[in-house]
Amino acid sequence: MEGGYWVIFVYCILSFVADSAFRIPSIKHYSFYVLSALTIIEYSLFSLFLYFSYKSRLFKTILIVCSLLFYVIAVINILSKRSASFDSLSASLEASLIILFSIFFLYEQINDPTIIYVYSSKKFWVIIAFLLYFSSILFLFIYAVTLTSQQHKSYWRINNIFDTIKNLLFTVAFAMKKNKQPEPSLENFYPEEN
């Protein structure tokens, strides 16, 4: 798969395996470490996809600098283990950064005069999946550490719903046919003056 789509495919497989693994009682005992590791892996895969998608050297540099900061904070958080079950800080930081990086991608697409129909791109649907999912669950991640066990069960449905929507949007991207024709130019939209 070209264009970094293999990264999203790997993420989908990893996500399925992780969701299945949490049904095993012995893994729930280590849920903080497993979820922290999954947050780091998820962030790494998403940011790698975004890195492959960017054209701007500036956006690539910002992504690398922010990623280094994210990794430092995530490792410090794992070592200090402030929560019993969920690494709220790392997950919230991941969501915030992916939202920011997704906005950078859309900004780049809007400012590219060769792109007329941004929604005809597979990358657009993957980025929209990121943006929708992380913007929907950001505040859930921020407050997750303060939720009781009962609240966590009831509010976590929000995550499950938007995770399903994200996966459906990934499916849309994977199902799209590869566009073999060059994108139409804006020059073709205006009549020639004689």
PDB file of C-alpha atoms in Angstrom:
ATOM      1  CA  MET A   1       0.000   0.000   0.000  1.00  0.00           C
ATOM      2  CA  GLU A   2       1.470   3.287  -1.051  1.00  0.00           C
ATOM      3  CA  GLY A   3       1.235   6.682   0.624  1.00  0.00           C
ATOM      4  CA  GLY A   4       1.434   5.441   4.179  1.00  0.00           C
ATOM      5  CA  TYR A   5      -1.888   3.588   4.102  1.00  0.00           C
ATOM      6  CA  TRP A   6      -0.111   0.503   5.393  1.00  0.00           C
ATOM      7  CA  VAL A   7       0.295   2.428   8.669  1.00  0.00           C
ATOM      8  CA  ILE A   8      -3.475   2.730   9.033  1.00  0.00           C
ATOM      9  CA  PHE A   9      -3.898  -0.940   8.153  1.00  0.00           C
ATOM     10  CA  VAL A  10      -1.391  -1.904  10.878  1.00  0.00           C
ATOM     11  CA  TYR A  11      -3.241   0.359  13.319  1.00  0.00           C
ATOM     12  CA  CYS A  12      -6.583  -1.326  12.511  1.00  0.00           C
ATOM     13  CA  ILE A  13      -5.126  -4.785  13.138  1.00  0.00           C
ATOM     14  CA  LEU A  14      -3.443  -3.634  16.367  1.00  0.00           C
ATOM     15  CA  SER A  15      -6.664  -1.992  17.548  1.00  0.00           C
ATOM     16  CA  PHE A  16      -8.646  -5.176  16.923  1.00  0.00           C
ATOM     17  CA  VAL A  17      -6.073  -7.310  18.768  1.00  0.00           C
ATOM     18  CA  ALA A  18      -5.985  -4.865  21.702  1.00  0.00           C
ATOM     19  CA  ASP A  19      -9.778  -4.737  22.000  1.00  0.00           C
ATOM     20  CA  SER A  20      -9.880  -8.534  21.958  1.00  0.00           C
ATOM     21  CA  ALA A  21      -7.067  -8.813  24.517  1.00  0.00           C
ATOM     22  CA  PHE A  22      -8.919  -6.689  27.065  1.00  0.00           C
ATOM     23  CA  ARG A  23     -11.500  -9.447  27.332  1.00  0.00           C
ATOM     24  CA  ILE A  24      -8.818 -11.579  29.037  1.00  0.00           C
ATOM     25  CA  PRO A  25      -9.038 -11.000  32.823  1.00  0.00           C
ATOM     26  CA  SER A  26      -5.290 -11.226  33.486  1.00  0.00           C
ATOM     27  CA  ILE A  27      -4.560  -8.352  31.074  1.00  0.00           C
ATOM     28  CA  LYS A  28      -6.977  -6.036  32.892  1.00  0.00           C
ATOM     29  CA  HIS A  29      -4.602  -6.151  35.877  1.00  0.00           C
ATOM     30  CA  TYR A  30      -1.964  -4.408  33.730  1.00  0.00           C
ATOM     31  CA  SER A  31      -4.419  -2.098  31.960  1.00  0.00           C
ATOM     32  CA  PHE A  32      -2.516   1.112  32.776  1.00  0.00           C
ATOM     33  CA  TYR A  33       0.663  -0.142  31.098  1.00  0.00           C
ATOM     34  CA  VAL A  34      -1.157  -1.744  28.194  1.00  0.00           C
ATOM     35  CA  LEU A  35      -3.236   1.393  27.525  1.00  0.00           C
ATOM     36  CA  SER A  36      -0.151   3.608  27.873  1.00  0.00           C
ATOM     37  CA  ALA A  37       1.761   1.491  25.380  1.00  0.00           C
ATOM     38  CA  LEU A  38      -1.224   1.491  23.012  1.00  0.00           C
ATOM     39  CA  THR A  39      -1.444   5.281  23.249  1.00  0.00           C
ATOM     40  CA  ILE A  40       2.219   5.593  22.269  1.00  0.00           C
ATOM     41  CA  ILE A  41       1.871   3.106  19.415  1.00  0.00           C
ATOM     42  CA  GLU A  42      -1.369   4.704  18.180  1.00  0.00           C
ATOM     43  CA  TYR A  43       0.198   8.163  18.256  1.00  0.00           C
ATOM     44  CA  SER A  44       3.291   6.870  16.451  1.00  0.00           C
ATOM     45  CA  LEU A  45       1.248   5.279  13.668  1.00  0.00           C
ATOM     46  CA  PHE A  46      -1.058   8.272  13.197  1.00  0.00           C
ATOM     47  CA  SER A  47       1.773  10.794  13.228  1.00  0.00           C
ATOM     48  CA  LEU A  48       3.741   8.630  10.776  1.00  0.00           C
ATOM     49  CA  PHE A  49       0.762   8.632   8.414  1.00  0.00           C
ATOM     50  CA  LEU A  50       0.491  12.407   8.752  1.00  0.00           C
ATOM     51  CA  TYR A  51       4.227  12.803   8.158  1.00  0.00           C
ATOM     52  CA  PHE A  52       3.894  10.845   4.901  1.00  0.00           C
ATOM     53  CA  SER A  53       0.860  12.974   3.963  1.00  0.00           C
ATOM     54  CA  TYR A  54       2.405  16.404   4.489  1.00  0.00           C
ATOM     55  CA  LYS A  55       4.030  18.271   1.650  1.00  0.00           C
ATOM     56  CA  SER A  56       5.251  21.185   3.763  1.00  0.00           C
ATOM     57  CA  ARG A  57       8.661  20.873   5.380  1.00  0.00           C
ATOM     58  CA  LEU A  58       7.486  23.216   8.155  1.00  0.00           C
ATOM     59  CA  PHE A  59       4.586  20.929   9.125  1.00  0.00           C
ATOM     60  CA  LYS A  60       6.894  17.902   9.086  1.00  0.00           C
ATOM     61  CA  THR A  61       9.325  19.698  11.401  1.00  0.00           C
ATOM     62  CA  ILE A  62       6.552  20.758  13.792  1.00  0.00           C
ATOM     63  CA  LEU A  63       5.297  17.168  13.861  1.00  0.00           C
ATOM     64  CA  ILE A  64       8.758  15.820  14.730  1.00  0.00           C
ATOM     65  CA  VAL A  65       9.345  18.382  17.510  1.00  0.00           C
ATOM     66  CA  CYS A  66       5.893  17.822  19.023  1.00  0.00           C
ATOM     67  CA  SER A  67       6.359  14.060  18.778  1.00  0.00           C
ATOM     68  CA  LEU A  68       9.602  14.209  20.751  1.00  0.00           C
ATOM     69  CA  LEU A  69       7.803  16.227  23.423  1.00  0.00           C
ATOM     70  CA  PHE A  70       4.927  13.717  23.443  1.00  0.00           C
ATOM     71  CA  TYR A  71       7.285  10.747  23.879  1.00  0.00           C
ATOM     72  CA  VAL A  72       9.100  12.399  26.781  1.00  0.00           C
ATOM     73  CA  ILE A  73       5.813  13.176  28.574  1.00  0.00           C
ATOM     74  CA  ALA A  74       4.397   9.709  27.875  1.00  0.00           C
ATOM     75  CA  VAL A  75       7.467   7.928  29.252  1.00  0.00           C
ATOM     76  CA  ILE A  76       7.568  10.145  32.355  1.00  0.00           C
ATOM     77  CA  ASN A  77       3.865   9.442  32.884  1.00  0.00           C
ATOM     78  CA  ILE A  78       4.361   5.688  32.598  1.00  0.00           C
ATOM     79  CA  LEU A  79       7.231   5.783  35.088  1.00  0.00           C
ATOM     80  CA  SER A  80       5.268   7.883  37.597  1.00  0.00           C
ATOM     81  CA  LYS A  81       1.987   5.912  37.138  1.00  0.00           C
ATOM     82  CA  ARG A  82      -0.487   8.329  38.698  1.00  0.00           C
ATOM     83  CA  SER A  83      -3.578   6.310  37.801  1.00  0.00           C
ATOM     84  CA  ALA A  84      -4.571   2.713  38.247  1.00  0.00           C
ATOM     85  CA  SER A  85      -6.196   2.171  34.874  1.00  0.00           C
ATOM     86  CA  PHE A  86      -5.876   5.001  32.339  1.00  0.00           C
ATOM     87  CA  ASP A  87      -3.081   7.339  31.289  1.00  0.00           C
ATOM     88  CA  SER A  88      -5.236  10.438  30.895  1.00  0.00           C
ATOM     89  CA  LEU A  89      -2.419  12.929  30.290  1.00  0.00           C
ATOM     90  CA  SER A  90      -0.775  11.024  27.440  1.00  0.00           C
ATOM     91  CA  ALA A  91      -4.103  10.182  25.795  1.00  0.00           C
ATOM     92  CA  SER A  92      -5.272  13.807  26.042  1.00  0.00           C
ATOM     93  CA  LEU A  93      -1.979  15.090  24.662  1.00  0.00           C
ATOM     94  CA  GLU A  94      -2.172  12.555  21.834  1.00  0.00           C
ATOM     95  CA  ALA A  95      -5.706  13.674  20.957  1.00  0.00           C
ATOM     96  CA  SER A  96      -4.753  17.356  21.020  1.00  0.00           C
ATOM     97  CA  LEU A  97      -1.695  16.851  18.821  1.00  0.00           C
ATOM     98  CA  ILE A  98      -3.500  14.664  16.279  1.00  0.00           C
ATOM     99  CA  ILE A  99      -6.295  17.265  16.049  1.00  0.00           C
ATOM    100  CA  LEU A 100      -3.677  19.979  15.435  1.00  0.00           C
ATOM    101  CA  PHE A 101      -1.807  17.893  12.861  1.00  0.00           C
ATOM    102  CA  SER A 102      -5.065  17.034  11.081  1.00  0.00           C
ATOM    103  CA  ILE A 103      -5.901  20.731  10.837  1.00  0.00           C
ATOM    104  CA  PHE A 104      -2.431  21.313   9.341  1.00  0.00           C
ATOM    105  CA  PHE A 105      -3.167  18.668   6.717  1.00  0.00           C
ATOM    106  CA  LEU A 106      -6.537  20.192   5.811  1.00  0.00           C
ATOM    107  CA  TYR A 107      -4.952  23.660   5.668  1.00  0.00           C
ATOM    108  CA  GLU A 108      -2.342  22.322   3.278  1.00  0.00           C
ATOM    109  CA  GLN A 109      -5.048  20.746   1.103  1.00  0.00           C
ATOM    110  CA  ILE A 110      -7.131  23.921   0.998  1.00  0.00           C
ATOM    111  CA  ASN A 111      -4.131  25.982  -0.071  1.00  0.00           C
ATOM    112  CA  ASP A 112      -3.091  23.584  -2.833  1.00  0.00           C
ATOM    113  CA  PRO A 113      -4.508  25.001  -6.086  1.00  0.00           C
ATOM    114  CA  THR A 114      -4.099  21.648  -7.872  1.00  0.00           C
ATOM    115  CA  ILE A 115      -6.636  19.986  -5.563  1.00  0.00           C
ATOM    116  CA  ILE A 116     -10.207  20.746  -6.522  1.00  0.00           C
ATOM    117  CA  TYR A 117     -12.164  17.996  -4.780  1.00  0.00           C
ATOM    118  CA  VAL A 118     -10.386  17.315  -1.514  1.00  0.00           C
ATOM    119  CA  TYR A 119     -12.993  14.708  -0.539  1.00  0.00           C
ATOM    120  CA  SER A 120     -12.008  12.521  -3.504  1.00  0.00           C
ATOM    121  CA  SER A 121      -8.736  11.678  -1.768  1.00  0.00           C
ATOM    122  CA  LYS A 122      -8.270   8.629   0.457  1.00  0.00           C
ATOM    123  CA  LYS A 123      -6.089  10.714   2.765  1.00  0.00           C
ATOM    124  CA  PHE A 124      -8.946  13.148   3.327  1.00  0.00           C
ATOM    125  CA  TRP A 125     -11.188  10.395   4.721  1.00  0.00           C
ATOM    126  CA  VAL A 126      -8.437   9.054   6.976  1.00  0.00           C
ATOM    127  CA  ILE A 127      -7.710  12.547   8.313  1.00  0.00           C
ATOM    128  CA  ILE A 128     -11.419  13.247   8.846  1.00  0.00           C
ATOM    129  CA  ALA A 129     -11.605   9.970  10.782  1.00  0.00           C
ATOM    130  CA  PHE A 130      -8.717  11.179  13.012  1.00  0.00           C
ATOM    131  CA  LEU A 131     -10.231  14.614  13.457  1.00  0.00           C
ATOM    132  CA  LEU A 132     -13.738  13.394  14.258  1.00  0.00           C
ATOM    133  CA  TYR A 133     -12.600  10.661  16.639  1.00  0.00           C
ATOM    134  CA  PHE A 134     -10.089  12.687  18.631  1.00  0.00           C
ATOM    135  CA  SER A 135     -12.183  15.844  18.821  1.00  0.00           C
ATOM    136  CA  SER A 136     -15.117  13.776  20.073  1.00  0.00           C
ATOM    137  CA  ILE A 137     -13.227  11.989  22.820  1.00  0.00           C
ATOM    138  CA  LEU A 138     -10.702  14.643  23.896  1.00  0.00           C
ATOM    139  CA  PHE A 139     -12.676  15.796  26.936  1.00  0.00           C
ATOM    140  CA  LEU A 140     -13.520  12.220  27.851  1.00  0.00           C
ATOM    141  CA  PHE A 141      -9.781  11.495  27.956  1.00  0.00           C
ATOM    142  CA  ILE A 142      -9.103  14.646  29.985  1.00  0.00           C
ATOM    143  CA  TYR A 143     -11.653  13.737  32.640  1.00  0.00           C
ATOM    144  CA  ALA A 144     -11.220   9.948  32.529  1.00  0.00           C
ATOM    145  CA  VAL A 145      -8.898   9.919  35.525  1.00  0.00           C
ATOM    146  CA  THR A 146     -11.569  11.593  37.696  1.00  0.00           C
ATOM    147  CA  LEU A 147     -14.412   9.248  36.726  1.00  0.00           C
ATOM    148  CA  THR A 148     -15.667   6.544  39.049  1.00  0.00           C
ATOM    149  CA  SER A 149     -15.796   2.979  37.772  1.00  0.00           C
ATOM    150  CA  GLN A 150     -19.538   3.255  37.076  1.00  0.00           C
ATOM    151  CA  GLN A 151     -19.151   6.611  35.301  1.00  0.00           C
ATOM    152  CA  HIS A 152     -16.262   5.205  33.296  1.00  0.00           C
ATOM    153  CA  LYS A 153     -18.431   2.332  32.037  1.00  0.00           C
ATOM    154  CA  SER A 154     -21.294   4.615  31.039  1.00  0.00           C
ATOM    155  CA  TYR A 155     -19.203   7.405  29.494  1.00  0.00           C
ATOM    156  CA  TRP A 156     -16.836   5.054  27.699  1.00  0.00           C
ATOM    157  CA  ARG A 157     -19.682   4.304  25.288  1.00  0.00           C
ATOM    158  CA  ILE A 158     -18.848   7.660  23.705  1.00  0.00           C
ATOM    159  CA  ASN A 159     -15.392   6.342  22.874  1.00  0.00           C
ATOM    160  CA  ASN A 160     -16.845   3.129  21.470  1.00  0.00           C
ATOM    161  CA  ILE A 161     -19.330   4.975  19.238  1.00  0.00           C
ATOM    162  CA  PHE A 162     -16.731   7.315  17.775  1.00  0.00           C
ATOM    163  CA  ASP A 163     -14.218   4.491  17.444  1.00  0.00           C
ATOM    164  CA  THR A 164     -16.777   2.695  15.271  1.00  0.00           C
ATOM    165  CA  ILE A 165     -17.351   5.850  13.192  1.00  0.00           C
ATOM    166  CA  LYS A 166     -13.575   6.252  12.797  1.00  0.00           C
ATOM    167  CA  ASN A 167     -13.279   2.676  11.563  1.00  0.00           C
ATOM    168  CA  LEU A 168     -16.171   3.201   9.122  1.00  0.00           C
ATOM    169  CA  LEU A 169     -14.387   6.241   7.689  1.00  0.00           C
ATOM    170  CA  PHE A 170     -11.209   4.168   7.365  1.00  0.00           C
ATOM    171  CA  THR A 171     -13.301   1.629   5.463  1.00  0.00           C
ATOM    172  CA  VAL A 172     -14.495   4.373   3.118  1.00  0.00           C
ATOM    173  CA  ALA A 173     -10.875   5.352   2.471  1.00  0.00           C
ATOM    174  CA  PHE A 174      -9.763   1.770   1.817  1.00  0.00           C
ATOM    175  CA  ALA A 175     -12.772   1.087  -0.414  1.00  0.00           C
ATOM    176  CA  MET A 176     -12.110   4.072  -2.671  1.00  0.00           C
ATOM    177  CA  LYS A 177     -10.653   3.281  -6.050  1.00  0.00           C
ATOM    178  CA  LYS A 178      -7.237   4.613  -6.843  1.00  0.00           C
ATOM    179  CA  ASN A 179      -7.610   7.654  -9.068  1.00  0.00           C
ATOM    180  CA  LYS A 180      -5.521   6.964 -12.181  1.00  0.00           C
ATOM    181  CA  GLN A 181      -6.554  10.126 -13.978  1.00  0.00           C
ATOM    182  CA  PRO A 182      -4.753  13.332 -13.140  1.00  0.00           C
ATOM    183  CA  GLU A 183      -6.775  15.792 -11.112  1.00  0.00           C
ATOM    184  CA  PRO A 184      -8.431  18.450 -13.239  1.00  0.00           C
ATOM    185  CA  SER A 185      -6.668  21.756 -13.305  1.00  0.00           C
ATOM    186  CA  LEU A 186      -8.311  25.062 -12.471  1.00  0.00           C
ATOM    187  CA  GLU A 187      -7.231  26.239 -15.911  1.00  0.00           C
ATOM    188  CA  ASN A 188      -9.839  23.928 -17.470  1.00  0.00           C
ATOM    189  CA  PHE A 189     -12.644  25.616 -15.526  1.00  0.00           C
ATOM    190  CA  TYR A 190     -12.249  29.021 -17.099  1.00  0.00           C
ATOM    191  CA  PRO A 191     -12.993  29.712 -20.762  1.00  0.00           C
ATOM    192  CA  GLU A 192     -10.073  30.889 -22.812  1.00  0.00           C
ATOM    193  CA  GLU A 193     -10.152  34.506 -23.833  1.00  0.00           C
ATOM    194  CA  ASN A 194      -9.384  35.236 -27.472  1.00  0.00           C
TER     195      ASN A 194
END
